[in-house]
C-alpha positions as semicolon CSV with decimal commas, in nm:
position;residue;x (nm);y (nm);z (nm)
1;M;-4,530;3,548;4,442
2;E;-4,578;3,891;4,430
3;M;-4,378;4,127;4,152
4;T;-4,255;4,493;4,296
5;R;-4,135;4,758;4,065
6;D;-3,771;4,868;4,063
7;P;-3,758;5,230;4,147
8;N;-3,485;5,310;3,931
9;D;-3,614;5,219;3,618
10;G;-4,001;5,176;3,685
11;R;-3,996;4,786;3,543
12;Y;-4,135;4,489;3,726
13;K;-3,855;4,246;3,959
14;R;-3,929;3,884;3,845
15;L;-3,773;3,550;4,005
16;H;-3,538;3,370;3,726
17;V;-3,476;3,031;3,749
18;D;-3,138;2,925;3,595
19;V;-3,305;2,583;3,434
20;C;-3,335;2,508;3,054
21;I;-3,598;2,267;2,956
22;D;-3,589;2,026;2,660
23;G;-3,893;2,053;2,461
24;C;-3,861;1,683;2,349
25;S;-3,788;1,546;2,754
26;P;-3,910;1,794;2,921
27;R;-3,947;1,634;3,267
28;H;-3,604;1,654;3,398
29;G;-3,630;2,039;3,339
30;I;-3,981;2,055;3,495
31;S;-3,895;1,864;3,759
32;E;-3,598;2,128;3,844
33;L;-3,807;2,399;3,778
34;I;-4,084;2,279;4,013
35;K;-3,848;2,237;4,321
36;N;-3,795;2,598;4,326
37;L;-4,125;2,689;4,296
38;R;-4,310;2,412;4,450
39;P;-4,055;2,269;4,689
40;E;-4,358;2,091;4,859
41;W;-4,410;1,867;4,547
42;N;-4,363;1,516;4,531
43;P;-4,089;1,523;4,139
44;E;-4,269;1,144;4,112
45;D;-4,597;1,300;4,192
46;I;-4,594;1,567;3,938
47;Q;-4,819;1,488;3,611
48;I;-4,743;1,698;3,304
49;K;-5,003;1,739;3,041
50;A;-4,924;1,858;2,671
51;F;-5,201;2,153;2,536
52;T;-5,168;2,202;2,151
53;E;-5,361;2,482;2,071
54;G;-5,019;2,668;2,030
55;I;-4,855;2,706;1,703
56;T;-4,567;2,940;1,827
57;N;-4,441;2,778;2,164
58;Q;-4,469;2,445;2,347
59;L;-4,715;2,478;2,643
60;M;-4,739;2,220;2,932
61;G;-4,942;2,170;3,227
62;C;-4,795;2,070;3,565
63;Y;-4,990;1,931;3,848
64;V;-5,026;1,679;4,111
65;G;-5,367;1,504;4,177
66;S;-5,638;1,656;3,961
67;M;-5,615;1,879;3,741
68;S;-5,990;1,995;3,749
69;E;-5,941;2,081;4,111
70;D;-5,577;2,089;4,235
71;P;-5,339;2,387;4,155
72;V;-5,202;2,376;3,819
73;L;-4,866;2,556;3,660
74;L;-4,819;2,617;3,331
75;V;-4,509;2,562;3,161
76;R;-4,441;2,767;2,849
77;I;-4,123;2,677;2,585
78;Y;-4,028;2,912;2,384
79;G;-4,049;2,858;2,016
80;Q;-3,722;2,824;1,774
81;R;-3,581;3,181;1,712
82;T;-3,853;3,363;1,854
83;E;-3,629;3,594;2,073
84;L;-3,544;3,752;1,696
85;F;-3,886;3,925;1,682
86;L;-4,017;3,903;2,033
87;D;-3,958;4,117;2,334
88;R;-3,946;3,904;2,642
89;D;-3,918;4,147;2,865
90;K;-4,163;4,333;2,771
91;E;-4,408;4,005;2,756
92;M;-4,344;3,950;3,104
93;E;-4,387;4,310;3,180
94;M;-4,723;4,303;3,042
95;F;-4,834;3,989;3,233
96;Q;-4,773;4,156;3,558
97;V;-4,934;4,508;3,466
98;L;-5,229;4,307;3,365
99;H;-5,234;4,057;3,625
100;K;-5,233;4,374;3,846
101;H;-5,523;4,511;3,685
102;G;-5,747;4,174;3,718
103;C;-5,722;4,107;3,349
104;G;-5,479;3,848;3,375
105;P;-5,278;3,506;3,529
106;E;-5,013;3,531;3,802
107;L;-4,603;3,535;3,607
108;Y;-4,445;3,292;3,907
109;C;-4,078;3,301;3,729
110;S;-3,884;3,305;3,398
111;F;-3,623;3,021;3,310
112;T;-3,364;2,964;3,030
113;N;-3,624;2,942;2,756
114;G;-3,958;2,992;2,855
115;I;-4,169;3,120;3,153
116;C;-4,425;2,976;3,391
117;Y;-4,711;3,126;3,506
118;E;-5,108;3,071;3,670
119;F;-5,363;2,837;3,511
120;V;-5,676;3,024;3,404
121;R;-5,955;2,786;3,442
122;G;-6,215;2,732;3,172
123;V;-6,250;2,686;2,835
124;V;-6,014;2,747;2,529
125;L;-6,312;2,957;2,313
126;D;-6,411;2,759;2,011
127;D;-6,637;2,942;1,690
128;T;-6,923;2,857;1,846
129;L;-6,870;3,008;2,162
130;L;-6,714;3,266;1,975
131;R;-7,042;3,355;1,802
132;Q;-7,208;3,349;2,098
133;P;-7,362;3,714;2,208
134;S;-7,337;3,616;2,568
135;V;-6,941;3,508;2,545
136;Y;-6,873;3,784;2,248
137;R;-7,000;4,084;2,491
138;L;-6,781;3,962;2,742
139;I;-6,487;3,951;2,520
140;A;-6,542;4,308;2,418
141;T;-6,560;4,409;2,811
142;E;-6,291;4,273;2,883
143;M;-6,131;4,419;2,564
144;G;-6,269;4,770;2,701
145;K;-6,093;4,727;3,053
146;I;-5,724;4,617;2,941
147;H;-5,770;4,938;2,621
148;S;-5,833;5,187;2,964
149;I;-5,487;5,067;3,131
150;K;-5,287;5,447;3,132
151;S;-4,984;5,457;2,977
152;G;-4,858;5,577;3,302
153;E;-4,905;5,296;3,505
154;I;-4,636;5,090;3,283
155;G;-4,377;5,370;3,333
156;K;-4,466;5,527;2,992
157;S;-4,437;5,867;2,903
158;S;-4,741;6,004;2,729
159;P;-4,823;6,016;2,422
160;V;-4,732;5,628;2,375
161;T;-4,591;5,553;1,997
162;P;-4,821;5,252;1,839
163;V;-4,598;4,934;1,775
164;L;-4,767;4,856;1,437
165;W;-4,552;5,017;1,250
166;S;-4,214;4,937;1,383
167;R;-4,314;4,606;1,426
168;L;-4,356;4,525;1,057
169;S;-4,051;4,679;0,954
170;Q;-3,873;4,426;1,196
171;F;-4,081;4,111;1,033
172;L;-3,999;4,209;0,663
173;N;-3,631;4,293;0,709
174;L;-3,626;3,949;0,930
175;V;-3,811;3,766;0,646
176;Q;-3,595;3,938;0,392
177;S;-3,268;3,857;0,556
178;S;-3,362;3,485;0,650
179;D;-3,176;3,189;0,495
180;V;-3,357;3,156;0,158
181;S;-3,183;2,823;0,056
182;K;-3,365;2,689;0,383
183;P;-3,638;2,407;0,271
184;Q;-3,975;2,535;0,393
185;R;-4,254;2,257;0,505
186;S;-4,562;2,205;0,285
187;S;-4,828;1,996;0,271
188;A;-4,838;2,069;-0,079
189;H;-4,634;2,340;-0,349
190;V;-4,770;2,649;-0,234
191;E;-4,691;2,991;-0,382
192;A;-4,538;3,223;-0,143
193;P;-4,700;3,609;-0,107
194;N;-4,482;3,876;-0,306
195;L;-4,220;4,048;-0,075
196;K;-4,245;4,356;-0,333
197;I;-4,636;4,361;-0,334
198;I;-4,675;4,333;0,075
199;I;-4,412;4,673;0,080
200;K;-4,650;4,820;-0,175
201;E;-4,923;4,772;0,026
202;M;-4,792;4,838;0,358
203;E;-4,707;5,151;0,261
204;E;-5,052;5,223;0,117
205;L;-5,203;5,134;0,428
206;K;-4,982;5,374;0,653
207;S;-5,062;5,642;0,474
208;V;-5,413;5,593;0,504
209;L;-5,416;5,484;0,830
210;T;-5,238;5,755;0,975
211;H;-5,449;5,974;0,894
212;I;-5,770;5,818;1,061
213;N;-5,794;5,895;1,396
214;S;-5,796;5,609;1,602
215;P;-5,668;5,651;1,954
216;V;-5,325;5,465;2,092
217;V;-5,410;5,229;2,378
218;L;-5,265;4,910;2,556
219;C;-5,323;4,602;2,327
220;H;-5,327;4,273;2,306
221;N;-5,250;4,244;1,982
222;D;-5,297;3,832;1,966
223;L;-5,660;3,793;2,070
224;L;-5,720;3,484;1,860
225;T;-5,954;3,229;2,019
226;K;-5,672;3,006;2,171
227;N;-5,589;3,331;2,365
228;V;-5,928;3,375;2,512
229;I;-6,089;3,155;2,837
230;Y;-6,422;3,122;2,912
231;N;-6,539;3,056;3,252
232;Q;-6,899;2,979;3,183
233;E;-6,977;2,918;3,590
234;E;-6,804;3,288;3,702
235;G;-6,932;3,391;3,395
236;I;-6,613;3,581;3,310
237;V;-6,359;3,525;3,022
238;K;-5,978;3,611;3,037
239;F;-5,702;3,683;2,739
240;I;-5,358;3,490;2,757
241;D;-5,046;3,516;2,606
242;Y;-4,895;3,826;2,613
243;E;-4,627;3,758;2,330
244;Y;-4,702;4,083;2,098
245;A;-4,910;4,266;2,356
246;D;-4,786;4,662;2,381
247;F;-4,928;5,022;2,289
248;N;-5,083;5,046;2,010
249;Y;-5,415;5,142;1,788
250;Q;-5,733;5,081;1,964
251;A;-5,890;4,990;1,573
252;Y;-5,600;4,735;1,495
253;D;-5,665;4,547;1,805
254;I;-6,028;4,487;1,777
255;G;-5,964;4,463;1,404
256;N;-5,749;4,210;1,433
257;H;-5,971;4,019;1,707
258;F;-6,267;4,033;1,415
259;N;-6,031;3,861;1,138
260;E;-5,965;3,580;1,350
261;F;-6,333;3,473;1,317
262;A;-6,202;3,307;1,009
263;G;-5,952;3,049;1,182
264;I;-5,607;2,958;1,165
265;D;-5,593;2,580;1,044
266;N;-5,829;2,677;0,702
267;V;-5,864;3,020;0,704
268;D;-6,213;3,104;0,588
269;S;-6,300;3,487;0,507
270;S;-6,647;3,417;0,496
271;L;-6,678;3,344;0,841
272;Y;-6,581;3,703;0,917
273;P;-6,816;3,856;1,159
274;S;-7,142;4,009;1,039
275;F;-7,194;4,380;1,062
276;K;-7,498;4,290;1,326
277;L;-7,239;4,135;1,569
278;Q;-7,040;4,363;1,489
279;F;-7,253;4,615;1,589
280;D;-7,344;4,460;1,938
281;W;-6,985;4,385;2,000
282;L;-6,860;4,725;1,988
283;T;-7,132;4,878;2,173
284;A;-7,047;4,663;2,428
285;Y;-6,698;4,764;2,409
286;L;-6,776;5,112;2,395
287;E;-7,006;5,062;2,693
288;S;-6,707;4,917;2,864
289;F;-6,425;5,169;2,740
290;K;-6,622;5,467;2,844
291;S;-6,672;5,298;3,182
292;C;-6,354;5,218;3,249
293;N;-6,291;5,599;3,155
294;D;-6,558;5,796;3,334
295;A;-6,680;5,866;3,061
296;H;-7,100;5,866;3,138
297;S;-7,267;5,944;2,856
298;A;-7,421;5,640;2,656
299;V;-7,293;5,513;2,329
300;T;-7,472;5,641;2,046
301;K;-7,522;5,436;1,710
302;E;-7,276;5,759;1,517
303;E;-6,981;5,621;1,783
304;V;-7,047;5,260;1,691
305;L;-7,070;5,318;1,350
306;Q;-6,766;5,584;1,330
307;L;-6,564;5,280;1,507
308;Y;-6,660;4,999;1,298
309;V;-6,531;5,187;0,982
310;Q;-6,197;5,228;1,184
311;V;-6,160;4,861;1,253
312;C;-6,265;4,750;0,899
313;K;-5,983;4,944;0,784
314;F;-5,732;4,807;1,058
315;S;-5,813;4,490;1,012
316;L;-5,638;4,499;0,659
317;V;-5,297;4,540;0,769
318;A;-5,339;4,285;1,038
319;H;-5,313;4,064;0,739
320;L;-5,028;4,161;0,647
321;F;-4,883;4,120;0,996
322;W;-4,966;3,784;1,044
323;C;-4,864;3,714;0,651
324;L;-4,528;3,857;0,742
325;W;-4,530;3,623;1,085
326;A;-4,582;3,325;0,899
327;L;-4,310;3,348;0,640
328;L;-4,071;3,420;0,922
329;Q;-4,241;3,099;1,110
330;A;-4,165;2,915;0,770
331;K;-3,813;2,965;0,835
332;H;-3,747;2,904;1,191
333;S;-4,005;2,722;1,366
334;T;-4,021;2,335;1,446
335;I;-4,404;2,350;1,524
336;D;-4,599;2,107;1,266
337;F;-4,795;2,388;1,087
338;D;-4,829;2,451;0,713
339;F;-4,707;2,835;0,800
340;N;-4,637;2,908;0,368
341;R;-5,013;2,790;0,372
342;Y;-5,098;3,038;0,615
343;A;-4,933;3,391;0,480
344;M;-5,050;3,258;0,120
345;A;-5,425;3,250;0,289
346;R;-5,395;3,604;0,518
347;F;-5,271;3,721;0,166
348;N;-5,550;3,600;0,002
349;Y;-5,752;3,727;0,241
350;Y;-5,603;4,070;0,244
351;F;-5,718;4,196;-0,145
352;E;-6,101;4,005;-0,096
353;K;-6,140;4,265;0,191
354;K;-5,928;4,518;0,044
355;Q;-6,150;4,733;-0,205
356;E;-6,471;4,702;0,038
357;F;-6,300;4,841;0,342
358;F;-6,093;5,110;0,149
359;G;-6,385;5,237;0,019
360;M;-6,587;5,267;0,359
361;R;-6,613;5,639;0,462
362;L;-6,643;5,738;0,822
363;P;-6,969;5,895;0,914
């Protein structure tokens, strides 16, 4: 299904189906959706497989026949109140831009409370694959390719503004205005991060990071393991889920990805990638980024070390971003996940790394 640009506003047109899918009993809504997209499918033959990797939305694969051999449609039902902090039109535009550049799946349609898109074959990354040189170099190369997509191709004038600071402010305002009387689920009593401290740290980070010359590029902004699909047979990786994709600091996108080495269910900062792994990763990234931008000079050790320091510093602000995100999810999400515990883990992780990373000097 080809999406076209609207000449009047530069945005992509897309198919919208007026269907609302009930996450608790989705079959009827999915049948109505697929009737529009795949009318040749017999509703009685449609099989639905629930995926459990997400902690924001519900995700289901729909197919007739064999999931491993026949076409699969992915149906994503948006999480409760996520429209408060996510621009769904922007997300769908990013889907279409990245698909056009061969970097992502095809978006088939939107519906009242979600989207339907192409299933990317492969395996979701796990902690072991994430550390394999043959895999992480593919990730670095793919990120370099995405970071090279120019703003003019998305109807934006240059220079573009990084989304980081406005989004942090938005999350902070939403957390502060949330209903504090709402009970929050937690497996045990978990002390919540202090918002006054978060505000103070955000201001300090902004004063430091805005003076670091990190390019503003098109970023995924949420590259955790479950958002990377690895196809070993084809020797490729693809990124999925563009809820947070937008223009941002190059070093933020990479630093945020490195933070995700520590995991989600049990955040373990000792799993943060070693200097050796990062140096190799960043070398592969810069080779890709230079190649995609028609810069044919060899990557130097000094360039890698400069990016390494920038990435370390920007990784700090990613902790506060996801800390605020988790506090917001704790107020509204119906997903069974201990968001307060996660918020505190990221808060502690930030302070564990702050002194070391703040003390680094650019070569």
